[in-house]
Short mmCIF file of C-alpha atoms in Angstrom, two decimals:
data_model
loop_
_atom_site.label_atom_id
_atom_site.label_comp_id
_atom_site.label_asym_id
_atom_site.label_seq_id
_atom_site.Cartn_x
_atom_site.Cartn_y
_atom_site.Cartn_z
CA UNK A 542 7.46 0.19 -27.51
CA UNK A 543 6.25 -2.44 -24.81
CA UNK A 544 8.57 -1.59 -21.91
CA UNK A 545 7.49 -3.70 -18.85
CA UNK A 546 4.49 -5.74 -19.31
CA UNK A 547 2.43 -7.26 -16.57
CA UNK A 548 -0.41 -9.99 -16.69
CA UNK A 549 -3.05 -10.18 -15.30
CA UNK A 550 -4.26 -6.59 -14.70
CA UNK A 551 -6.82 -7.78 -12.40
CA UNK A 552 -7.66 -10.91 -10.38
CA UNK A 553 -9.63 -12.23 -7.43
CA UNK A 554 -8.33 -15.09 -5.61
CA UNK A 555 -9.62 -17.20 -2.76
CA UNK A 556 -7.83 -17.63 0.41
CA UNK A 557 -5.39 -20.57 0.08
CA UNK A 558 -5.31 -20.60 -3.66
CA UNK A 559 -1.99 -19.99 -5.69
CA UNK A 560 -1.29 -17.81 -8.78
CA UNK A 561 1.49 -16.41 -10.69
CA UNK A 562 1.93 -12.79 -11.83
CA UNK A 563 3.82 -12.47 -14.99
CA UNK A 564 6.25 -9.80 -16.01
CA UNK A 565 8.39 -9.26 -19.19
CA UNK A 566 10.65 -6.57 -20.33
CA UNK A 567 12.03 -6.03 -23.69
CA UNK A 568 14.69 -3.57 -22.97
CA UNK A 569 17.41 -6.10 -22.19
CA UNK A 570 17.62 -4.84 -18.60
CA UNK A 571 19.67 -6.82 -15.99
CA UNK A 572 17.75 -5.71 -13.02
CA UNK A 573 14.10 -6.51 -12.27
CA UNK A 574 11.82 -5.86 -9.26
CA UNK A 575 8.55 -6.63 -7.76
CA UNK A 576 6.95 -3.94 -5.53
CA UNK A 577 3.61 -3.82 -3.72
CA UNK A 578 1.67 -0.89 -3.10
CA UNK A 579 -0.99 -0.81 -0.36
CA UNK A 580 -3.62 1.85 0.02
CA UNK A 581 -2.18 5.20 0.84
CA UNK A 582 1.21 3.84 1.20
CA UNK A 583 4.47 3.92 -0.77
CA UNK A 584 5.81 1.10 -2.79
CA UNK A 585 7.65 -1.80 -0.73
CA UNK A 586 10.04 -4.07 -2.42
CA UNK A 587 9.27 -7.83 -2.45
CA UNK A 588 11.92 -9.58 -4.46
CA UNK A 589 14.54 -8.47 -7.07
CA UNK A 590 16.98 -9.83 -9.44
CA UNK A 591 20.30 -8.65 -10.79
CA UNK A 592 20.37 -11.02 -13.77
CA UNK A 593 19.20 -14.39 -14.98
CA UNK A 594 19.46 -16.91 -12.29
CA UNK A 595 20.00 -14.66 -9.50
CA UNK A 596 17.26 -13.33 -7.08
CA UNK A 597 17.17 -11.79 -3.66
CA UNK A 598 14.87 -10.74 -1.09
CA UNK A 599 13.61 -7.24 -0.50
CA UNK A 600 11.73 -5.69 2.41
CA UNK A 601 8.53 -7.81 2.28
CA UNK A 602 9.38 -11.26 0.69
CA UNK A 603 7.19 -13.58 3.10
CA UNK A 604 4.39 -15.43 1.17
CA UNK A 605 5.97 -14.87 -2.34
CA UNK A 606 8.50 -16.44 -4.47
CA UNK A 607 10.31 -15.47 -7.85
CA UNK A 608 12.48 -17.05 -10.39
CA UNK A 609 14.62 -15.39 -13.20
CA UNK A 610 15.27 -18.09 -15.83
CA UNK A 611 15.76 -15.74 -18.69
CA UNK A 612 16.83 -11.85 -18.89
CA UNK A 613 13.31 -10.90 -20.05
CA UNK A 614 10.80 -12.67 -17.59
CA UNK A 615 10.38 -12.40 -13.84
CA UNK A 616 7.28 -13.98 -12.46
CA UNK A 617 6.10 -13.67 -8.86
CA UNK A 618 4.52 -16.60 -7.27
CA UNK A 619 1.89 -16.37 -4.43
CA UNK A 620 1.35 -19.42 -2.53
CA UNK A 621 -1.67 -20.15 -0.27
CA UNK A 622 -2.95 -16.59 -0.87
CA UNK A 623 -4.06 -14.52 2.30
CA UNK A 624 -6.18 -11.34 2.72
CA UNK A 625 -3.04 -9.50 3.72
CA UNK A 626 -1.70 -10.02 0.22
CA UNK A 627 -4.58 -7.97 -1.31
CA UNK A 628 -2.42 -5.13 -2.94
CA UNK A 629 -1.37 -3.62 -6.18
CA UNK A 630 1.78 -5.33 -7.54
CA UNK A 631 4.36 -3.56 -9.83
CA UNK A 632 6.94 -5.06 -11.66
CA UNK A 633 10.14 -2.75 -12.74
CA UNK A 634 13.15 -3.03 -14.56
CA UNK A 635 16.50 -0.99 -14.99
CA UNK A 636 19.72 -1.40 -16.86
CA UNK A 637 21.97 -1.61 -13.95
CA UNK A 638 22.97 0.39 -10.91
CA UNK A 639 24.55 3.72 -10.97
CA UNK A 640 21.18 5.60 -10.84
CA UNK A 641 19.84 4.42 -14.10
CA UNK A 642 16.12 4.94 -14.29
CA UNK A 643 13.84 2.17 -12.99
CA UNK A 644 10.71 1.61 -15.39
CA UNK A 645 7.49 0.37 -14.02
CA UNK A 646 4.70 -1.58 -15.60
CA UNK A 647 1.25 -0.58 -15.22
CA UNK A 648 0.29 -2.66 -12.19
CA UNK A 649 -1.62 -5.82 -11.17
CA UNK A 650 -4.59 -5.43 -8.93
CA UNK A 651 -4.97 -8.32 -6.74
CA UNK A 652 -7.77 -9.13 -4.38
CA UNK A 653 -7.80 -12.02 -1.96
CA UNK A 654 -11.31 -12.93 -0.62
CA UNK B 239 19.23 1.69 5.85
CA UNK B 240 17.47 4.41 4.04
CA UNK B 241 14.01 5.92 4.75
CA UNK B 242 12.03 8.63 3.20
CA UNK B 243 9.38 10.89 4.71
CA UNK B 244 7.15 13.01 2.49
CA UNK B 245 5.73 15.47 4.87
CA UNK B 246 2.30 16.10 3.51
CA UNK B 247 -0.05 13.30 2.64
CA UNK B 248 -2.53 15.72 0.49
CA UNK B 249 -1.79 19.22 -1.15
CA UNK B 250 -4.71 20.84 -2.82
CA UNK B 251 -3.62 23.73 -4.93
CA UNK B 252 -5.53 26.13 -7.32
CA UNK B 253 -4.73 25.97 -11.12
CA UNK B 254 -1.81 28.32 -12.25
CA UNK B 255 -0.69 28.45 -8.61
CA UNK B 256 2.91 27.44 -7.46
CA UNK B 257 3.43 24.28 -5.55
CA UNK B 258 5.97 22.53 -3.41
CA UNK B 259 5.93 19.00 -2.35
CA UNK B 260 8.40 18.23 0.53
CA UNK B 261 10.67 15.24 0.94
CA UNK B 262 13.14 14.30 3.53
CA UNK B 263 15.31 11.46 3.65
CA UNK B 264 17.66 9.50 6.07
CA UNK B 265 20.66 7.57 5.17
CA UNK B 266 24.13 6.88 6.53
CA UNK B 267 25.56 6.38 3.04
CA UNK B 268 25.54 8.47 -0.19
CA UNK B 269 22.18 8.25 -2.10
CA UNK B 270 20.59 9.10 -5.43
CA UNK B 271 17.31 10.61 -5.36
CA UNK B 272 14.19 10.43 -7.55
CA UNK B 273 10.63 11.83 -7.94
CA UNK B 274 8.05 9.58 -9.62
CA UNK B 275 4.48 10.46 -10.58
CA UNK B 276 1.52 8.06 -10.61
CA UNK B 277 -1.50 9.06 -12.55
CA UNK B 278 -4.72 7.18 -11.52
CA UNK B 279 -4.71 3.47 -12.44
CA UNK B 280 -1.31 3.72 -13.87
CA UNK B 281 2.25 2.84 -13.05
CA UNK B 282 4.94 5.18 -11.78
CA UNK B 283 6.75 7.48 -14.26
CA UNK B 284 10.03 9.15 -13.52
CA UNK B 285 9.89 12.95 -13.10
CA UNK B 286 13.49 13.80 -12.05
CA UNK B 287 16.52 12.41 -10.61
CA UNK B 288 19.64 13.66 -8.71
CA UNK B 289 22.80 11.63 -9.10
CA UNK B 290 25.52 14.36 -8.68
CA UNK B 291 26.49 17.93 -9.85
CA UNK B 292 24.24 20.81 -9.80
CA UNK B 293 21.89 20.53 -6.74
CA UNK B 294 18.92 22.04 -8.87
CA UNK B 295 17.58 19.27 -10.94
CA UNK B 296 14.87 20.02 -13.80
CA UNK B 297 12.40 17.23 -14.92
CA UNK B 298 9.61 16.80 -17.30
CA UNK B 299 6.44 18.69 -17.22
CA UNK B 300 8.08 21.97 -15.73
CA UNK B 301 8.97 20.25 -12.39
CA UNK B 302 12.29 20.98 -10.71
CA UNK B 303 13.67 19.76 -7.48
CA UNK B 304 16.53 21.04 -5.15
CA UNK B 305 18.84 18.59 -3.33
CA UNK B 306 20.04 20.05 -0.01
CA UNK B 307 22.40 17.68 1.77
CA UNK B 308 22.62 19.66 5.10
CA UNK B 309 19.04 19.41 5.50
CA UNK B 310 18.67 15.94 3.77
CA UNK B 311 15.85 17.25 1.61
CA UNK B 312 14.82 17.01 -1.98
CA UNK B 313 11.62 19.08 -2.32
CA UNK B 314 9.77 19.13 -5.68
CA UNK B 315 8.48 22.48 -7.09
CA UNK B 316 6.40 23.69 -9.92
CA UNK B 317 5.89 27.61 -10.49
CA UNK B 318 2.38 27.09 -12.19
CA UNK B 319 0.34 23.87 -12.16
CA UNK B 320 -2.33 22.70 -14.22
CA UNK B 321 -5.32 20.46 -13.81
CA UNK B 322 -3.37 17.51 -15.71
CA UNK B 323 -0.82 17.53 -12.69
CA UNK B 324 -3.39 16.08 -10.40
CA UNK B 325 -1.74 12.73 -9.34
CA UNK B 326 0.11 10.89 -6.60
CA UNK B 327 3.92 12.00 -6.25
CA UNK B 328 6.55 9.80 -4.80
CA UNK B 329 9.93 10.54 -3.50
CA UNK B 330 12.52 7.81 -3.51
CA UNK B 331 16.18 7.15 -2.62
CA UNK B 332 18.66 4.39 -3.27
CA UNK B 333 22.07 4.06 -2.09
CA UNK B 334 24.95 4.72 -4.61
CA UNK B 335 26.83 1.69 -3.93
CA UNK B 336 25.46 -1.88 -4.28
CA UNK B 337 22.28 -3.14 -5.86
CA UNK B 338 19.75 -0.33 -6.75
CA UNK B 339 16.61 -0.91 -4.55
CA UNK B 340 14.40 2.11 -4.35
CA UNK B 341 13.03 3.05 -1.02
CA UNK B 342 9.80 5.12 -1.32
CA UNK B 343 8.03 7.62 0.81
CA UNK B 344 4.28 7.32 1.33
CA UNK B 345 3.49 9.63 -1.30
CA UNK B 346 1.72 13.04 -1.51
CA UNK B 347 -1.65 13.40 -3.46
CA UNK B 348 -1.74 16.67 -5.44
CA UNK B 349 -5.09 18.08 -6.30
CA UNK B 350 -5.40 20.75 -8.67
CA UNK B 351 -8.68 22.80 -8.33
CA UNK B 352 -9.99 25.23 -11.16
#
């Protein structure tokens, strides 16, 4: 009964370091998403994917990269971390469009110092 | 483009009292509407959604919402709240056509006092 699994749950990075947030789903969903949530704010879409090999930018893509080599996995790469990337990151997935429910992971808390 | 405005950032309510969390949206195309709940240090969980049909939508945990197209609103209601309803609530929209990309409001923190 895993759903959407994110790792790590917590991470502290130094300015300029790089890291990858991992996301996996076991529901055979086509669509996957990465959102970030800043304090007191709603979620903003970073990148999304409509299937293996296909990715597209969301509202706030700068400073991030993604890949989708399999249906199950959708890692988010942070290159040259900056303090502005301190946030909570949520991975999500859905079967397809047409109003299907989007399921969220439990979040990854990232602090850049 | 779509946008969502949640009119109250914080709503304090006494236990067993009714509550309404307000949400207005803006869109030039048809949209689907959602309410999500986020408990402390957890991910988001779907409460309910409006796709089509009856404008009154019932969700989990006794919540319901009414879609009002003329007022572009999708307010969330519960007739009697419990301590366990303390959480952050997010209204979200996505366009009907094309890739489903949720646009979220800034959230309403619901605090239930005994």
